[in-house]
């Protein structure tokens, strides 16, 4: 027990000392901040008083610019210092209640023993000579995560440092008081993990720096691999490790990296909300974060309404038995493959000779440059020039043609009618322009007005031409599906797949399976510059990216270091195949890390779910005890709602704060919500839900991915509802639970339960 530990008084005195040091630092910084704030406010007020403004002569203009620049630089400097001090205050505030979580006593070869205390940020003593606390990301802190007692080493910029660890101690400190303290020979003691994992689920993901495991630390501190692939079983902490990895990289390369250089693809907006606090908790700004859906939507432009991956999933779940559904599912499988990317590449190669569709340039409802004329000019250019370079040449040609047409339009009668509709402001602008141009000569004010009117009307057309709006990308893309004779090894239902696709394109709709192919095609046609600003890209739930989507990402970020994280057992959108990004056989600059231990759920939950995990990976439970999953067999279907409500209320009485009723589809979620509304206080989570809240949540499994709940209830686990094809969905639903899992059936249970040993769950008949 902590109270019996002989070093407890010493360690508490040290925490008290740290607390006092922090208070003194806060007082000093607060005084500086207050003084600086007043300086900034005063400088903003008197900015122009201290600037010499004289625009009479060229030399005076230069002097004025220099004066403004000098004053602006002074203001920026003070604002930067003020921001830096404010950030330091926030760090001290975070350290005050929980200054550190670990201690190691390390004796470097040939040196004296040093006690190293590790927390979420560094803290120096008042003389700024010695570290009272080391940041968990500092090189020396890796000893805490990677080694037990005995010989150990860590890497620095100057090389390896070797020595010996003689003590490893872990703390649980709350509000400046040591609540628990244990010495261990292990990497991270089970006691600390038990304390962290035994709590209720939160509405936001928490930092795991105090409980990082050795295999997670390997992910976090990896700096060499161009492509790091992490296959982690459900609850293995892969997402947490990825976020700590971003924090580590921001710390390690602070002078080279800023938040704009790091991008994170998360599975959905709800998940983005769930993880939004992790980096700020660690003292880092949130990096660029988006979903692949929003990313592709921006690439495709405004020409189409794009189906979301969730809507596609819903379609697949509810249209399995229909002819259209079967055709589309074949199309989804093929369009997700690298074979389809090759088809597009071959088609693009053909467009160098012929086939690109163009739109005419229209002015006042009349064609002024026909699409045929544009096509003729395009294909008159050297065929060795790339498509997108030719587009630039066509745009320049069109702008020159427009300039000639614009001149002719100035003298036409319609312009006079437009002039009569001008407001006073437009007249005034024309008058002042005339005066400026006159310089003692006579100027035709009407002609100036005419030019102004025509110029304004042509400006919009010119802007559209610079955006390559003269290219009919959708029509050109649709032609791909009309020339089957040019394609090889197409699926047997290709004609039907093509017909479905063309119909959607003509309706300005892109199915999710067509979104990335269209964006890729558009980039090949019009040009899509590789993004060199992103130096690190992290893709979470990477198992749900198709081979096509991942290939597209690699083309857009050719020089970017990537981290892929996921679990092939949860490949809801992209069933396990050799083309899954987590399984692609890439040998160059690729490092693979497999996480087999599941920390989130209790031992009993893992022992139950691993029997129907779709993949073949070993899944090891963490030794945290809990109740076995409960299988509730409701004999009378009309009693199901009452039993469900009782089950939820029982879980609430146990103190659980987030209880998820995980359904197979949004259609099922909506029906269940309609049934339970008014009987219990519940929240329907759908695609438009951007914030994760506590309570009773009704949520489809594909939105619950990556999120943990105190308890999960599966309302319908019958064999007719979860068929053999739904193994991944059922496994994912069950593995969302941290502490309790209740499964309802009103008939024959799904085959996955029947294949599971009966001693891994408890059966209740009602």
XYZ file of C-alpha atoms in Angstrom, residues 272-629:
358
model
C -12.697 13.816 -34.979
C -14.648 15.333 -32.086
C -13.721 12.356 -29.898
C -9.952 12.861 -30.343
C -9.846 16.667 -30.505
C -8.495 17.169 -26.948
C -5.514 14.809 -27.035
C -2.931 17.107 -28.642
C -3.967 20.226 -26.665
C -3.668 18.134 -23.470
C -0.069 17.512 -24.472
C 0.586 21.190 -25.127
C 0.435 20.942 -28.923
C -1.905 22.611 -31.378
C -4.266 20.382 -33.325
C -2.894 19.486 -36.738
C -4.801 19.509 -40.039
C -7.579 16.997 -39.531
C -10.193 15.917 -42.011
C -12.001 12.880 -43.306
C -11.177 11.330 -46.652
C -14.746 12.131 -47.705
C -14.263 15.888 -47.222
C -10.835 15.685 -48.810
C -12.197 14.010 -51.965
C -15.235 16.285 -52.026
C -12.922 19.295 -52.264
C -10.954 17.624 -55.066
C -14.023 16.825 -57.169
C -15.412 20.363 -57.008
C -19.044 21.438 -57.076
C -20.121 19.471 -60.143
C -21.445 16.492 -58.191
C -23.318 15.514 -55.080
C -21.065 12.848 -53.557
C -22.446 9.905 -51.663
C -20.796 9.451 -48.270
C -19.173 6.130 -47.295
C -21.878 5.729 -44.643
C -24.671 6.100 -47.194
C -22.891 3.582 -49.384
C -22.667 1.190 -46.424
C -26.341 1.673 -45.683
C -27.168 0.868 -49.314
C -25.070 -2.300 -49.182
C -26.760 -3.434 -45.976
C -30.312 -2.808 -47.165
C -30.101 -3.818 -50.866
C -28.283 -7.136 -50.714
C -31.066 -9.151 -52.297
C -31.929 -6.784 -55.151
C -30.596 -7.017 -58.695
C -29.403 -3.406 -58.636
C -27.724 -4.049 -55.292
C -25.805 -7.066 -56.580
C -24.671 -5.195 -59.698
C -23.546 -2.243 -57.627
C -21.641 -4.418 -55.164
C -19.703 -5.917 -58.064
C -19.023 -2.386 -59.247
C -17.841 -1.308 -55.799
C -15.426 -4.242 -55.615
C -13.978 -3.553 -59.061
C -13.758 0.232 -58.723
C -11.874 -0.220 -55.446
C -9.124 -2.188 -57.149
C -5.804 -1.291 -58.728
C -7.107 -2.929 -61.907
C -9.633 -0.089 -62.279
C -6.871 2.475 -61.749
C -5.042 0.845 -64.655
C -8.216 1.136 -66.759
C -8.344 4.886 -66.029
C -4.636 5.281 -66.804
C -5.109 3.528 -70.170
C -8.121 5.722 -70.943
C -6.181 8.888 -70.069
C -3.427 7.770 -72.460
C -6.053 7.546 -75.260
C -7.176 11.118 -74.527
C -3.822 12.409 -75.750
C -5.044 11.599 -79.281
C -8.791 12.265 -79.013
C -11.812 12.145 -76.754
C -11.609 15.109 -74.376
C -15.005 16.839 -74.221
C -15.262 20.623 -74.041
C -17.965 23.172 -73.251
C -18.594 26.190 -75.452
C -17.866 29.682 -74.155
C -21.201 31.479 -73.857
C -21.802 35.225 -73.546
C -25.307 36.709 -73.198
C -26.845 33.328 -74.043
C -24.893 33.070 -77.284
C -21.971 30.793 -78.112
C -18.959 32.981 -78.833
C -16.382 30.141 -78.986
C -17.718 26.693 -79.832
C -16.651 23.478 -78.136
C -15.579 22.174 -81.551
C -13.224 25.148 -81.967
C -11.730 24.510 -78.526
C -11.283 20.804 -79.290
C -9.631 21.579 -82.635
C -7.177 23.961 -80.983
C -6.476 21.482 -78.163
C -5.678 18.628 -80.530
C -3.654 20.894 -82.832
C -1.095 21.193 -80.038
C 1.872 18.831 -79.859
C 0.615 15.438 -78.626
C 3.774 14.985 -76.551
C 2.684 17.846 -74.294
C 0.817 16.623 -71.182
C -2.943 17.037 -71.027
C -2.886 19.569 -68.209
C -0.123 21.630 -69.838
C -2.216 21.733 -72.997
C -5.169 22.909 -70.899
C -3.080 25.878 -69.762
C -2.193 26.695 -73.374
C -5.880 26.467 -74.359
C -6.836 28.782 -71.478
C -4.273 31.370 -72.642
C -5.585 31.102 -76.212
C -9.177 31.541 -75.031
C -8.269 34.628 -72.988
C -6.676 36.208 -76.076
C -9.750 35.384 -78.150
C -11.980 36.871 -75.465
C -9.948 40.088 -75.429
C -10.673 40.534 -79.140
C -14.368 39.748 -78.699
C -14.548 42.104 -75.726
C -13.261 44.993 -77.848
C -15.935 44.360 -80.470
C -18.710 44.213 -77.863
C -17.944 47.693 -76.469
C -19.641 49.528 -79.331
C -22.797 47.384 -79.457
C -26.274 48.652 -78.573
C -26.844 46.347 -75.576
C -24.053 48.126 -73.702
C -25.960 51.423 -73.752
C -28.934 49.701 -72.129
C -26.675 48.386 -69.380
C -25.176 51.848 -68.815
C -28.635 53.268 -68.141
C -29.025 50.742 -65.321
C -25.766 51.724 -63.596
C -25.985 53.227 -60.113
C -24.413 56.525 -58.990
C -21.349 54.798 -57.563
C -20.493 53.241 -60.941
C -20.918 56.626 -62.651
C -18.680 58.266 -60.044
C -15.939 55.671 -60.547
C -16.051 56.207 -64.304
C -15.886 60.000 -63.836
C -12.809 59.846 -61.586
C -11.155 57.404 -63.975
C -11.862 59.809 -66.847
C -10.361 62.725 -64.910
C -7.233 60.709 -64.161
C -6.805 59.689 -67.793
C -7.599 63.145 -69.163
C -4.494 65.007 -67.996
C -5.585 68.040 -69.967
C -7.068 66.194 -72.953
C -10.675 65.435 -73.810
C -11.911 61.983 -72.714
C -15.054 60.189 -73.804
C -16.800 59.395 -70.497
C -19.384 57.235 -72.272
C -16.643 55.096 -73.788
C -15.110 54.612 -70.335
C -18.517 53.531 -69.031
C -18.960 51.161 -71.970
C -15.570 49.551 -71.341
C -16.317 49.271 -67.637
C -19.656 47.502 -68.278
C -18.217 45.051 -70.803
C -15.112 44.401 -68.704
C -17.241 43.554 -65.676
C -19.358 41.093 -67.670
C -16.336 39.418 -69.240
C -14.450 39.213 -65.918
C -16.586 36.301 -64.729
C -16.037 34.371 -67.979
C -12.270 34.947 -67.768
C -12.217 33.701 -64.196
C -14.043 30.517 -65.237
C -11.607 29.969 -68.104
C -8.653 30.254 -65.713
C -10.369 27.517 -63.684
C -10.595 25.329 -66.842
C -14.397 25.425 -66.789
C -14.304 24.984 -70.571
C -13.428 21.298 -70.021
C -16.408 18.958 -69.604
C -14.780 16.608 -67.100
C -17.963 14.674 -66.147
C -18.807 13.941 -69.795
C -15.226 12.908 -70.532
C -15.222 10.635 -67.464
C -18.575 9.112 -68.471
C -17.103 8.111 -71.830
C -14.805 5.742 -69.967
C -17.835 3.548 -69.296
C -18.959 3.561 -72.927
C -15.845 2.105 -74.527
C -15.767 -1.453 -73.230
C -13.843 -2.646 -76.271
C -10.796 -0.702 -75.043
C -10.806 -2.365 -71.643
C -9.505 -5.775 -70.603
C -10.424 -8.224 -67.853
C -13.631 -6.438 -66.925
C -16.111 -8.028 -64.492
C -18.898 -10.065 -66.083
C -21.537 -7.467 -65.143
C -19.534 -4.561 -66.580
C -22.240 -3.409 -68.982
C -24.737 -3.136 -66.126
C -22.143 -1.488 -63.861
C -21.351 1.029 -66.612
C -25.047 1.790 -67.192
C -25.574 2.440 -63.451
C -22.542 4.725 -63.341
C -23.521 6.747 -66.422
C -27.030 7.218 -65.054
C -25.614 8.602 -61.798
C -23.181 10.920 -63.597
C -25.997 12.303 -65.755
C -27.917 12.976 -62.528
C -24.859 14.799 -61.100
C -24.358 12.082 -58.476
C -21.146 10.253 -57.656
C -21.354 7.026 -55.693
C -18.647 6.765 -53.025
C -16.890 4.092 -55.106
C -16.646 6.616 -57.995
C -15.522 9.625 -55.940
C -11.792 8.858 -55.674
C -11.590 7.534 -59.274
C -13.247 10.719 -60.551
C -10.971 12.960 -58.462
C -7.956 10.987 -59.711
C -9.133 11.254 -63.328
C -9.829 14.972 -62.994
C -6.327 15.486 -61.617
C -4.797 13.628 -64.552
C -6.818 15.719 -66.997
C -6.529 19.197 -65.461
C -3.491 18.780 -63.265
C -3.388 18.090 -59.541
C -0.230 19.276 -57.846
C 1.368 16.979 -55.297
C 1.032 18.434 -51.791
C 4.569 19.026 -50.537
C 3.468 20.978 -47.462
C 2.335 17.787 -45.695
C 5.414 16.069 -44.295
C 3.602 13.538 -42.111
C 0.282 11.916 -42.930
C -1.533 9.704 -40.422
C -4.419 7.563 -41.675
C -6.603 6.047 -38.974
C -8.938 3.117 -39.716
C -6.765 2.514 -42.789
C -8.319 -0.918 -43.312
C -11.382 0.852 -44.731
C -9.435 2.500 -47.549
C -9.589 0.708 -50.864
C -6.454 -0.105 -52.826
C -7.494 2.568 -55.349
C -7.973 5.226 -52.664
C -4.612 4.481 -51.081
C -2.843 4.555 -54.464
C -4.469 7.939 -55.118
C -3.243 9.240 -51.746
C 0.308 8.102 -52.493
C 0.281 10.008 -55.789
C -0.905 13.189 -54.067
C 1.650 12.901 -51.247
C 4.692 11.336 -52.960
C 7.291 12.690 -50.521
C 5.235 12.412 -47.333
C 6.009 10.017 -44.501
C 2.879 8.048 -43.694
C 1.539 6.113 -40.738
C -1.327 3.707 -41.423
C -3.264 2.356 -38.462
C -6.109 -0.083 -38.428
C -7.435 -3.547 -37.790
C -8.229 -5.893 -40.662
C -10.729 -7.563 -38.322
C -12.795 -4.361 -38.562
C -12.584 -3.800 -42.330
C -16.261 -2.867 -42.644
C -15.977 -1.036 -45.967
C -13.161 -3.076 -47.419
C -13.381 -6.784 -46.508
C -10.078 -8.534 -45.859
C -8.149 -8.931 -49.111
C -4.582 -8.741 -50.347
C -5.357 -5.260 -51.679
C -6.146 -3.849 -48.235
C -3.629 -1.042 -47.491
C -2.707 -2.766 -44.216
C -1.782 -5.930 -46.138
C -0.258 -4.566 -49.349
C 3.041 -6.237 -50.135
C 5.252 -3.155 -50.269
C 8.872 -3.754 -49.427
C 10.579 -0.379 -49.799
C 10.907 1.792 -46.682
C 8.025 -0.040 -44.980
C 7.988 -1.041 -41.335
C 5.173 -3.118 -39.888
C 4.216 -3.233 -36.237
C 1.559 -5.612 -34.942
C -0.257 -4.917 -31.664
C -1.861 -8.090 -30.361
C -2.741 -7.100 -26.794
C -6.195 -5.607 -26.241
C -6.216 -3.138 -23.328
C -9.603 -1.426 -23.626
C -11.997 -4.333 -22.897
C -11.928 -6.607 -19.885
C -10.309 -10.019 -20.091
C -13.751 -11.667 -20.284
C -14.831 -9.528 -23.248
C -11.674 -10.384 -25.221
C -12.003 -14.080 -24.442
C -15.509 -13.958 -25.927
C -14.939 -11.806 -29.046
C -11.657 -13.320 -30.217
C -13.454 -16.543 -31.164
C -15.238 -14.817 -34.058
C -12.573 -12.289 -35.037
C -12.453 -12.370 -38.864
C -8.645 -12.395 -39.131
C -6.133 -14.927 -37.913
C -4.089 -12.675 -35.635
C -3.560 -13.703 -32.036
C -5.510 -11.479 -29.634
C -4.192 -11.281 -26.075
C -6.366 -9.911 -23.274
C -5.030 -7.556 -20.627
C -5.506 -8.960 -17.136
C -8.416 -6.742 -16.115
C -11.287 -8.737 -14.695
C -14.936 -8.076 -15.421
C -18.269 -9.745 -16.075
C -18.730 -12.204 -18.887
C -20.803 -10.941 -21.824
